[in-house]
Short mmCIF file of C-alpha atoms in Angstrom, two decimals:
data_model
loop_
_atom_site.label_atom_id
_atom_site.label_comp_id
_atom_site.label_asym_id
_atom_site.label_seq_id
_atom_site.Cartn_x
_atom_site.Cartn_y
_atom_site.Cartn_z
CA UNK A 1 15.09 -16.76 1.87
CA UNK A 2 11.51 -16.71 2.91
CA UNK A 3 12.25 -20.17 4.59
CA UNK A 4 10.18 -23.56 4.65
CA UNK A 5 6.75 -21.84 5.40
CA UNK A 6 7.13 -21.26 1.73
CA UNK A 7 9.86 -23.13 -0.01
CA UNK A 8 9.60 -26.40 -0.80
CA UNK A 9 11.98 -29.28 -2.42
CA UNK A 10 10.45 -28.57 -5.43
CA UNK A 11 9.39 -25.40 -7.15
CA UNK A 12 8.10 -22.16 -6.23
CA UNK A 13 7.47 -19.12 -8.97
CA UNK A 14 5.10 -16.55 -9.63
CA UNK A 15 5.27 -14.76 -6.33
CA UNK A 16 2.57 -11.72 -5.79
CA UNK A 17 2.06 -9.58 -2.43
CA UNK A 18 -1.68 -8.66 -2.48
CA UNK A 19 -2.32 -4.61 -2.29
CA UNK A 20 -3.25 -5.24 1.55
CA UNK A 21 0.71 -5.95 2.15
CA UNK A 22 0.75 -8.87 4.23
CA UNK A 23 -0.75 -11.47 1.62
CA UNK A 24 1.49 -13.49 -0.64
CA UNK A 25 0.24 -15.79 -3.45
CA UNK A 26 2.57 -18.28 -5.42
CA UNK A 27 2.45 -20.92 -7.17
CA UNK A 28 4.32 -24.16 -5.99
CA UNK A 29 4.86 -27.66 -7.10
CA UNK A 30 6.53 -29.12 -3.93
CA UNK A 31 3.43 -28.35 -1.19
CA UNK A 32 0.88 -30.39 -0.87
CA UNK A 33 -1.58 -29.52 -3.84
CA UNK A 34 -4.65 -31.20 -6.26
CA UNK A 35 -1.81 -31.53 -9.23
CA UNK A 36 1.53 -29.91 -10.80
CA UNK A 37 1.93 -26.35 -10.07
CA UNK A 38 -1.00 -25.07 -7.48
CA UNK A 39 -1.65 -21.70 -6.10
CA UNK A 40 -1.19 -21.40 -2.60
CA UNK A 41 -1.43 -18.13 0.13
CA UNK A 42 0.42 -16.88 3.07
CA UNK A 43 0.15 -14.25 5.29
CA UNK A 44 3.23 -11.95 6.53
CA UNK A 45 3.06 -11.48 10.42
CA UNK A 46 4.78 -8.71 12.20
CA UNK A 47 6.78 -8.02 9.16
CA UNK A 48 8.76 -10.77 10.55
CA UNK A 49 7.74 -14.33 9.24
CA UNK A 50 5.39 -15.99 7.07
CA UNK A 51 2.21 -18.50 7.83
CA UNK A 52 2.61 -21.71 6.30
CA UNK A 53 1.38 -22.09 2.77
CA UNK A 54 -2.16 -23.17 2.52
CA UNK A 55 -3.61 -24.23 -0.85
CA UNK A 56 -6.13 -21.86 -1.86
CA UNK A 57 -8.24 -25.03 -3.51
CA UNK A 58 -11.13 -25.34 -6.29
CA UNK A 59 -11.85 -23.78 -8.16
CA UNK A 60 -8.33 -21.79 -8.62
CA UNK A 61 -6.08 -25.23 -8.62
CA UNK A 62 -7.44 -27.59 -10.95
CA UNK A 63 -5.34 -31.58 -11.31
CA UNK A 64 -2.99 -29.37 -14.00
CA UNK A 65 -0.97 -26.89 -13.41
CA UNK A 66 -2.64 -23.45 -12.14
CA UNK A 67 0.15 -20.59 -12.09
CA UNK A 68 0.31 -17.01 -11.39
CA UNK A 69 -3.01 -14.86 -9.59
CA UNK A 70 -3.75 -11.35 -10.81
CA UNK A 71 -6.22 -8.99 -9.31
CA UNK A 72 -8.75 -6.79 -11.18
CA UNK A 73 -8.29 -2.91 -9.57
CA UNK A 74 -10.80 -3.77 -7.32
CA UNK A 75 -9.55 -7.34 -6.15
CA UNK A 76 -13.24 -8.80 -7.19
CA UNK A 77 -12.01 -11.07 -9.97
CA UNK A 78 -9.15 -13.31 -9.99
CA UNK A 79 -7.31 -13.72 -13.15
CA UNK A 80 -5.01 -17.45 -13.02
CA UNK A 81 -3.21 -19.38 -16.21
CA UNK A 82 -4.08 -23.28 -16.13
CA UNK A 83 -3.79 -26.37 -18.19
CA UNK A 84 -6.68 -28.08 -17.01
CA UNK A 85 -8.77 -29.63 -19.57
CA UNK A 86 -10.67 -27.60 -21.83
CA UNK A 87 -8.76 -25.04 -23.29
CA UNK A 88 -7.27 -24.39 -26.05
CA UNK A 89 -3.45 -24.50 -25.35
CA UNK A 90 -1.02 -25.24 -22.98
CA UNK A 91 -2.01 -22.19 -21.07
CA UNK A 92 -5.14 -20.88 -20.88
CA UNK A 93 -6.22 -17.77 -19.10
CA UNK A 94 -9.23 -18.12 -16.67
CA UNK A 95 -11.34 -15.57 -14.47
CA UNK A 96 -12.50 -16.55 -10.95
CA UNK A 97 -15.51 -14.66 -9.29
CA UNK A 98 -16.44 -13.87 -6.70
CA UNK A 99 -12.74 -13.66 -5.41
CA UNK A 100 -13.20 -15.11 -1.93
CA UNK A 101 -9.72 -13.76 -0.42
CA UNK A 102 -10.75 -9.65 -1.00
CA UNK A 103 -9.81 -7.51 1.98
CA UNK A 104 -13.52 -5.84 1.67
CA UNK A 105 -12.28 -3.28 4.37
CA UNK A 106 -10.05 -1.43 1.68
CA UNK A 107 -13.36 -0.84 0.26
CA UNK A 108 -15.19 1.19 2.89
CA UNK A 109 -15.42 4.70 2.46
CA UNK A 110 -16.73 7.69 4.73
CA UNK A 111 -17.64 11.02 4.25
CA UNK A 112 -15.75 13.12 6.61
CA UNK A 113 -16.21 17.14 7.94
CA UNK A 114 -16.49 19.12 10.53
CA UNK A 115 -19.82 21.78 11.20
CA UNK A 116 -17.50 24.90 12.36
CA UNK A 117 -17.62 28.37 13.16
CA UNK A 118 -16.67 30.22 9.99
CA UNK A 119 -14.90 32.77 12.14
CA UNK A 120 -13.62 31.24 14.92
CA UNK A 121 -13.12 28.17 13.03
CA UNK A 122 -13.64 25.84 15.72
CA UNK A 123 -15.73 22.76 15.45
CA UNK A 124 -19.37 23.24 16.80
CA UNK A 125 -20.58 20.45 19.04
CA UNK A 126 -23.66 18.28 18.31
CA UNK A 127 -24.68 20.08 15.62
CA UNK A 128 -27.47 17.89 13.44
CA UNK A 129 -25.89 17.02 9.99
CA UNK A 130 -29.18 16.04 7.31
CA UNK A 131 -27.76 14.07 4.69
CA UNK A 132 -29.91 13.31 1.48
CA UNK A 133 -28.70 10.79 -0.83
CA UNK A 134 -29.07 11.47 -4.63
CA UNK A 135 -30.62 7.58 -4.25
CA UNK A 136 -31.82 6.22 -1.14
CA UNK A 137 -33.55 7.65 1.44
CA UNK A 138 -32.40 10.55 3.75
CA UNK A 139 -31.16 10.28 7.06
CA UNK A 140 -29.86 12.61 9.90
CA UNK A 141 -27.00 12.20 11.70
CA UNK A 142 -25.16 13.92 14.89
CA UNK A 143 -21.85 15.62 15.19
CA UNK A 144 -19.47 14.78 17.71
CA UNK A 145 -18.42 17.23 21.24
CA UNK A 146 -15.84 18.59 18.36
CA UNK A 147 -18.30 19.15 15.58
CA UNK A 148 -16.60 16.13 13.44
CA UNK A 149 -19.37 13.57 11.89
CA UNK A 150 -18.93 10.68 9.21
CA UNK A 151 -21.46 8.38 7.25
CA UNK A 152 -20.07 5.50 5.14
CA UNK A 153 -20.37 6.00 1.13
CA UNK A 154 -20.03 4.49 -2.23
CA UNK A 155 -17.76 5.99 -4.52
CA UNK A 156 -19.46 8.40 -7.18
CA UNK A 157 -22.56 8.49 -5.04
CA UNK A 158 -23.98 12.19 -5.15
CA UNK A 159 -25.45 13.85 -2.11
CA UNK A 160 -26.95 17.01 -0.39
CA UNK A 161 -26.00 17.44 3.43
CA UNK A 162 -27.34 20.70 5.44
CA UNK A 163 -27.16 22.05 9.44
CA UNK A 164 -28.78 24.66 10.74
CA UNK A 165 -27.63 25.50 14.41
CA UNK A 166 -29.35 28.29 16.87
CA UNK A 167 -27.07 31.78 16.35
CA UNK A 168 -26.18 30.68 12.67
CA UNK A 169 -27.19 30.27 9.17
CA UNK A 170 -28.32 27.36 8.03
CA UNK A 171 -25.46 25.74 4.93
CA UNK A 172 -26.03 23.18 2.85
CA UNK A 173 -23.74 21.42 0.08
CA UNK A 174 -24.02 19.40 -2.60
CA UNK A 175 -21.07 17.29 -4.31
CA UNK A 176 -20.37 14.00 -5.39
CA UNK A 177 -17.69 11.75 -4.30
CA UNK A 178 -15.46 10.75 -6.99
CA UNK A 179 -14.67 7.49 -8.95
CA UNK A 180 -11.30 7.21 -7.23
CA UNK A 181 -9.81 7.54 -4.25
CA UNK A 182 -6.45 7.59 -2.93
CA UNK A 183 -7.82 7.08 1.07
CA UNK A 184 -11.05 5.78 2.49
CA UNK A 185 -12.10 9.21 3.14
CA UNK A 186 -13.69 12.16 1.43
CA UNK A 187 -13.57 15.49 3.57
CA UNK A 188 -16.63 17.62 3.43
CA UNK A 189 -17.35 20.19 5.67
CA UNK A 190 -19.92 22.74 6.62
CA UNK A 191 -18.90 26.67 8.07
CA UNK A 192 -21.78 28.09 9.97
CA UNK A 193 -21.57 31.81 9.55
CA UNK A 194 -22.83 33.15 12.81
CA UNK A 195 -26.00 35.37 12.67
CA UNK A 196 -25.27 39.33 12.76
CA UNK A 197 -22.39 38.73 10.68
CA UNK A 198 -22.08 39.30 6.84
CA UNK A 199 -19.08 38.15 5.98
CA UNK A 200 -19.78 34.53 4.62
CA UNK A 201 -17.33 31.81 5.95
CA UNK A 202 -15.68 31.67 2.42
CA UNK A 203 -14.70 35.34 2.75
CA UNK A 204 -13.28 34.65 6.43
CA UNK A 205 -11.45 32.95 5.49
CA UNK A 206 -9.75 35.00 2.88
CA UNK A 207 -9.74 38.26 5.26
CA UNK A 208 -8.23 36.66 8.46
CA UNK A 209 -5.23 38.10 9.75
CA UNK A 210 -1.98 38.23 7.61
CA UNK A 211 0.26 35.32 8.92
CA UNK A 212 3.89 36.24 10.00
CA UNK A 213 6.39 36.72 8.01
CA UNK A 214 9.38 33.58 7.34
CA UNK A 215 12.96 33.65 6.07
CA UNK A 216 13.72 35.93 2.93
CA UNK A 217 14.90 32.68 1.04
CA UNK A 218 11.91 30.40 2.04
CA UNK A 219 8.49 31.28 -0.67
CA UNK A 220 5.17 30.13 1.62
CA UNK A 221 2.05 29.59 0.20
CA UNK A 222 -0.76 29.67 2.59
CA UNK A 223 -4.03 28.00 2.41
CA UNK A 224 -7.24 28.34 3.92
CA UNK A 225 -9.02 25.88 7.03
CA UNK A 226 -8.79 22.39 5.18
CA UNK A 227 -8.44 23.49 2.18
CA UNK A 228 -5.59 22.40 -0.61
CA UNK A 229 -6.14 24.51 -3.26
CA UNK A 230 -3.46 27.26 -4.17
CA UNK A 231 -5.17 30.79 -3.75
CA UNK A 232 -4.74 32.88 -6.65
CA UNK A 233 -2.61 35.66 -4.63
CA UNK A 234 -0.06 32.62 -4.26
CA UNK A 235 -0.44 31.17 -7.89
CA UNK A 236 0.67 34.84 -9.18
CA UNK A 237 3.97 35.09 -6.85
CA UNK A 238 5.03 31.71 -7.66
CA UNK A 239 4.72 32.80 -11.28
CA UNK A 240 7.03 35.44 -10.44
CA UNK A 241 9.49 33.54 -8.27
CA UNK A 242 9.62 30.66 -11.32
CA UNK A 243 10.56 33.37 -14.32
CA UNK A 244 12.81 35.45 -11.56
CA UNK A 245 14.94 32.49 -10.00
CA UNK A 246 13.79 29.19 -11.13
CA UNK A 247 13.75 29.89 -15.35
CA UNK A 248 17.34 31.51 -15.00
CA UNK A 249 18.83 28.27 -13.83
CA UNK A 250 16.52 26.25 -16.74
CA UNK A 251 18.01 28.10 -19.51
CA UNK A 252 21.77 28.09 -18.23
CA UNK A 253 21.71 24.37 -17.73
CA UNK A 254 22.37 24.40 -13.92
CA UNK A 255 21.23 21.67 -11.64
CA UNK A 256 18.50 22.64 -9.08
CA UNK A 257 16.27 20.94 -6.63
CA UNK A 258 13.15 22.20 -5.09
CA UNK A 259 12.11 21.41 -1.29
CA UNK A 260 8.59 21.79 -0.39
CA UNK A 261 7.34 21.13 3.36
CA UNK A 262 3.63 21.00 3.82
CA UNK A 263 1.75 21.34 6.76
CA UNK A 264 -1.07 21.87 8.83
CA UNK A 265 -2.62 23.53 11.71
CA UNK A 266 -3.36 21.14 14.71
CA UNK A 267 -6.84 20.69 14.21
CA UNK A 268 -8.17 17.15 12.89
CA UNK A 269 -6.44 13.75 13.54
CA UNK A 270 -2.50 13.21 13.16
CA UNK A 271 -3.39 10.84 9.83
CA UNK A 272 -5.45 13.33 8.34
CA UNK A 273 -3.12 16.58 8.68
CA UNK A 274 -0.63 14.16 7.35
CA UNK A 275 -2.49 13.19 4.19
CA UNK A 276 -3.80 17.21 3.97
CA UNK A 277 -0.54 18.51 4.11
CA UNK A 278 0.66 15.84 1.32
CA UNK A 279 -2.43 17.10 -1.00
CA UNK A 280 -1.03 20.68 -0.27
CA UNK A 281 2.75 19.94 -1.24
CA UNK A 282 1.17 18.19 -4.16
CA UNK A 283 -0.50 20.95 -5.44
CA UNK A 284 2.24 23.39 -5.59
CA UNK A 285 4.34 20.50 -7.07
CA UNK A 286 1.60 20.80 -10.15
CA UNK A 287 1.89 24.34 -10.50
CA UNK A 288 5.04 24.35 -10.44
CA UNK A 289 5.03 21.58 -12.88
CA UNK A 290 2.85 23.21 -15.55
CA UNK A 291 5.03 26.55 -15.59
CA UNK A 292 8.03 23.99 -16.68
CA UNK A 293 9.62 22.75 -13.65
CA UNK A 294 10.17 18.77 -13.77
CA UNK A 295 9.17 16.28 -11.65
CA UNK A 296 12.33 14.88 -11.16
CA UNK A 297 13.96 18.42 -9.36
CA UNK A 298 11.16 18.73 -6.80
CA UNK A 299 10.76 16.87 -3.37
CA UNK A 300 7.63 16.82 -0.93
CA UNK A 301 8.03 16.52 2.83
CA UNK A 302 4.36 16.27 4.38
CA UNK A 303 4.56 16.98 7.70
CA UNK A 304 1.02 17.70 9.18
CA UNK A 305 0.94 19.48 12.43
CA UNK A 306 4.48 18.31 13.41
CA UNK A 307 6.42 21.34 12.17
CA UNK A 308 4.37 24.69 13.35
CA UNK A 309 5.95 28.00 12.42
CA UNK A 310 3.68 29.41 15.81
CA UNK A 311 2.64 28.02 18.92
CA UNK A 312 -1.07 28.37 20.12
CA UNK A 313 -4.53 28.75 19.28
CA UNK A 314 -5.02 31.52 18.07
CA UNK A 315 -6.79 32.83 14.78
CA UNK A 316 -2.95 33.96 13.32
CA UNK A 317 -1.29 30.88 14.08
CA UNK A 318 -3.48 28.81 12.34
CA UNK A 319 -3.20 30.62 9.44
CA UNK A 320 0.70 30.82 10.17
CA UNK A 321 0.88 26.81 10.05
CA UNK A 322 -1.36 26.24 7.24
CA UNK A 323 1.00 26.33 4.67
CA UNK A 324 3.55 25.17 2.18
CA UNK A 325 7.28 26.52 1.85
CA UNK A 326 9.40 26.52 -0.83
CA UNK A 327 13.29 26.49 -0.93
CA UNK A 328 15.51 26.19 -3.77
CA UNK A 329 18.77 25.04 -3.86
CA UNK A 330 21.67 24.11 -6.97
CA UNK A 331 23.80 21.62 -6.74
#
């Protein structure tokens, strides 16, 4: 029982926890209200107890009855069901906006990266970040003492960012942020190649050192510095591993599961490896998927930096911990 901060005597129904976590909305007849069933709010605290209801008032309760409160996906409108006058049943469906109860920070978004060394692959400090807006004017920021920068964003907002740092090439991007996004955050960063060198920081990446080599019954797919795409070389042996060992088991009806643990190097915050080593384990869970294995027989531990397979900072085990490995067991 949530107890009397939110019972009553009388009724309570339509119960709905906001997408923040903490706020509940209901509708009651027995707290003090502006007719029969109101809508009321309370707040969760400590993930322990609940703040006493408080009527949410005009124009969401009305002298009628005012039941259940439904968010549009981006909590601006409130959708209720009255019986105040004017309708054209018992029930009639109304839309409140502005809704004045929106957590507004869920809706702040940055653009996130790092200006880095393409070879070394270690942020560069202070480096000057020009960011030009596809609309709006242009501004320049600076990079941190670990060559991280942010600037807040709308989503689908298009820009152009560029550095240029003494002993480098200058880099510029383009993209667009998309329509959706799982976390406030969209990573995009700039690798400086330095000058004298012709390998662009692309193709360093691909050439760096082979990483050790892992258990003969764990498959590892590597990726490259904050990256979660699966490399081709890695597409084609998990091709190989799925009609060799995972297809068998398919077409002789035998029960399997499929383990992946993701992770990361040690580089960027403990959130962020978390969250990049989830976006790693999910895409070899679609690969996997679209050769014919089903969701239901694979399982996704992201672990971020937590788990390394080598201690240190060097160029190998970096590469060593960025990566995704694959175990298959039948039950």
């Amino acid at each position: 029982n949530l107890g009397p901060e939110i019972n009553t005597g009388g009724d309570e129904k339509a119960p709905l926890i906001a997408p923040n976590g903490v706020d509940l909305y209901f509708s009651s007849t027995g707290h003090p209200g502006l007719g029969g069933y109101d809508l009321f709010r309370s707040t969760n605290v400590k993930g322990e107890t609940w703040s006493l209801a408080r009527n949410v008032g005009k124009p969401f309760n009305s002298g009628a009855d005012d039941i259940f409160w439904r968010l549009t996906a981006r909590e601006d409108t409130v959708i209720i069901a009255s019986s105040r006058g004017g309708g054209y049943g018992e029930l009639d469906m109304y839309a409140v906006w502005p809704n004045p109860f929106k957590d507004s920070t869920r809706y702040i978004f940055y653009v996130r990266g790092m200006v880095y060394d393409s070879i070394t692959e270690m942020g560069i400090p202070n480096a000057n970040v020009r960011v030009e807006p596809a609309q709006g004017s242009a501004f320049t920021l600076e990079a941190n003492h670990n060559g991280r920068y942010e600037f807040r964003t709308e989503l689908a907002r298009s820009y152009r960012i560029a550095t240029s740092v003494k002993g480098y090439e200058p880099a510029e991007k383009q993209f667009t942020v998309p329509e959706f996004l799982y976390y406030n955050e969209y990573r995009q960063s700039l690798p400086l190649t330095p000058v004298g060198v012709k390998r662009a920081a692309e193709e360093a990446e691909e050439e760096e050192e082979e990483p050790g080599e892992l258990p003969d019954d764990v498959v590892v797919s590597y990726f490259g510095f904050d990256k979660s795409a699966l490399r081709p070389e890695y597409q084609e042996e998990l091709k190989a591993y799925y009609k060799a060992e995972i297809s068998p088991l398919q077409e002789a009806g035998t029960e399997f599961t499929i383990t992946l643990d993701a992770h990361t190097d040690d580089r960027g915050s403990e959130d962020y490896n978390i969250n990049l080593s989830r976006r790693r384990g999910a895409a070899v869970s679609k690969f996997l998927r679209d050769l014919g294995v089903p969701l239901e027989a694979i399982r996704i531990n992201a672990y971020g930096e937590n788990r390394p397979a080598s201690l240190g900072d060097s160029k190998v085990s970096h590469a060593m911990n960025r990566r995704v490995e694959l175990q298959l067991s039948t039950r």
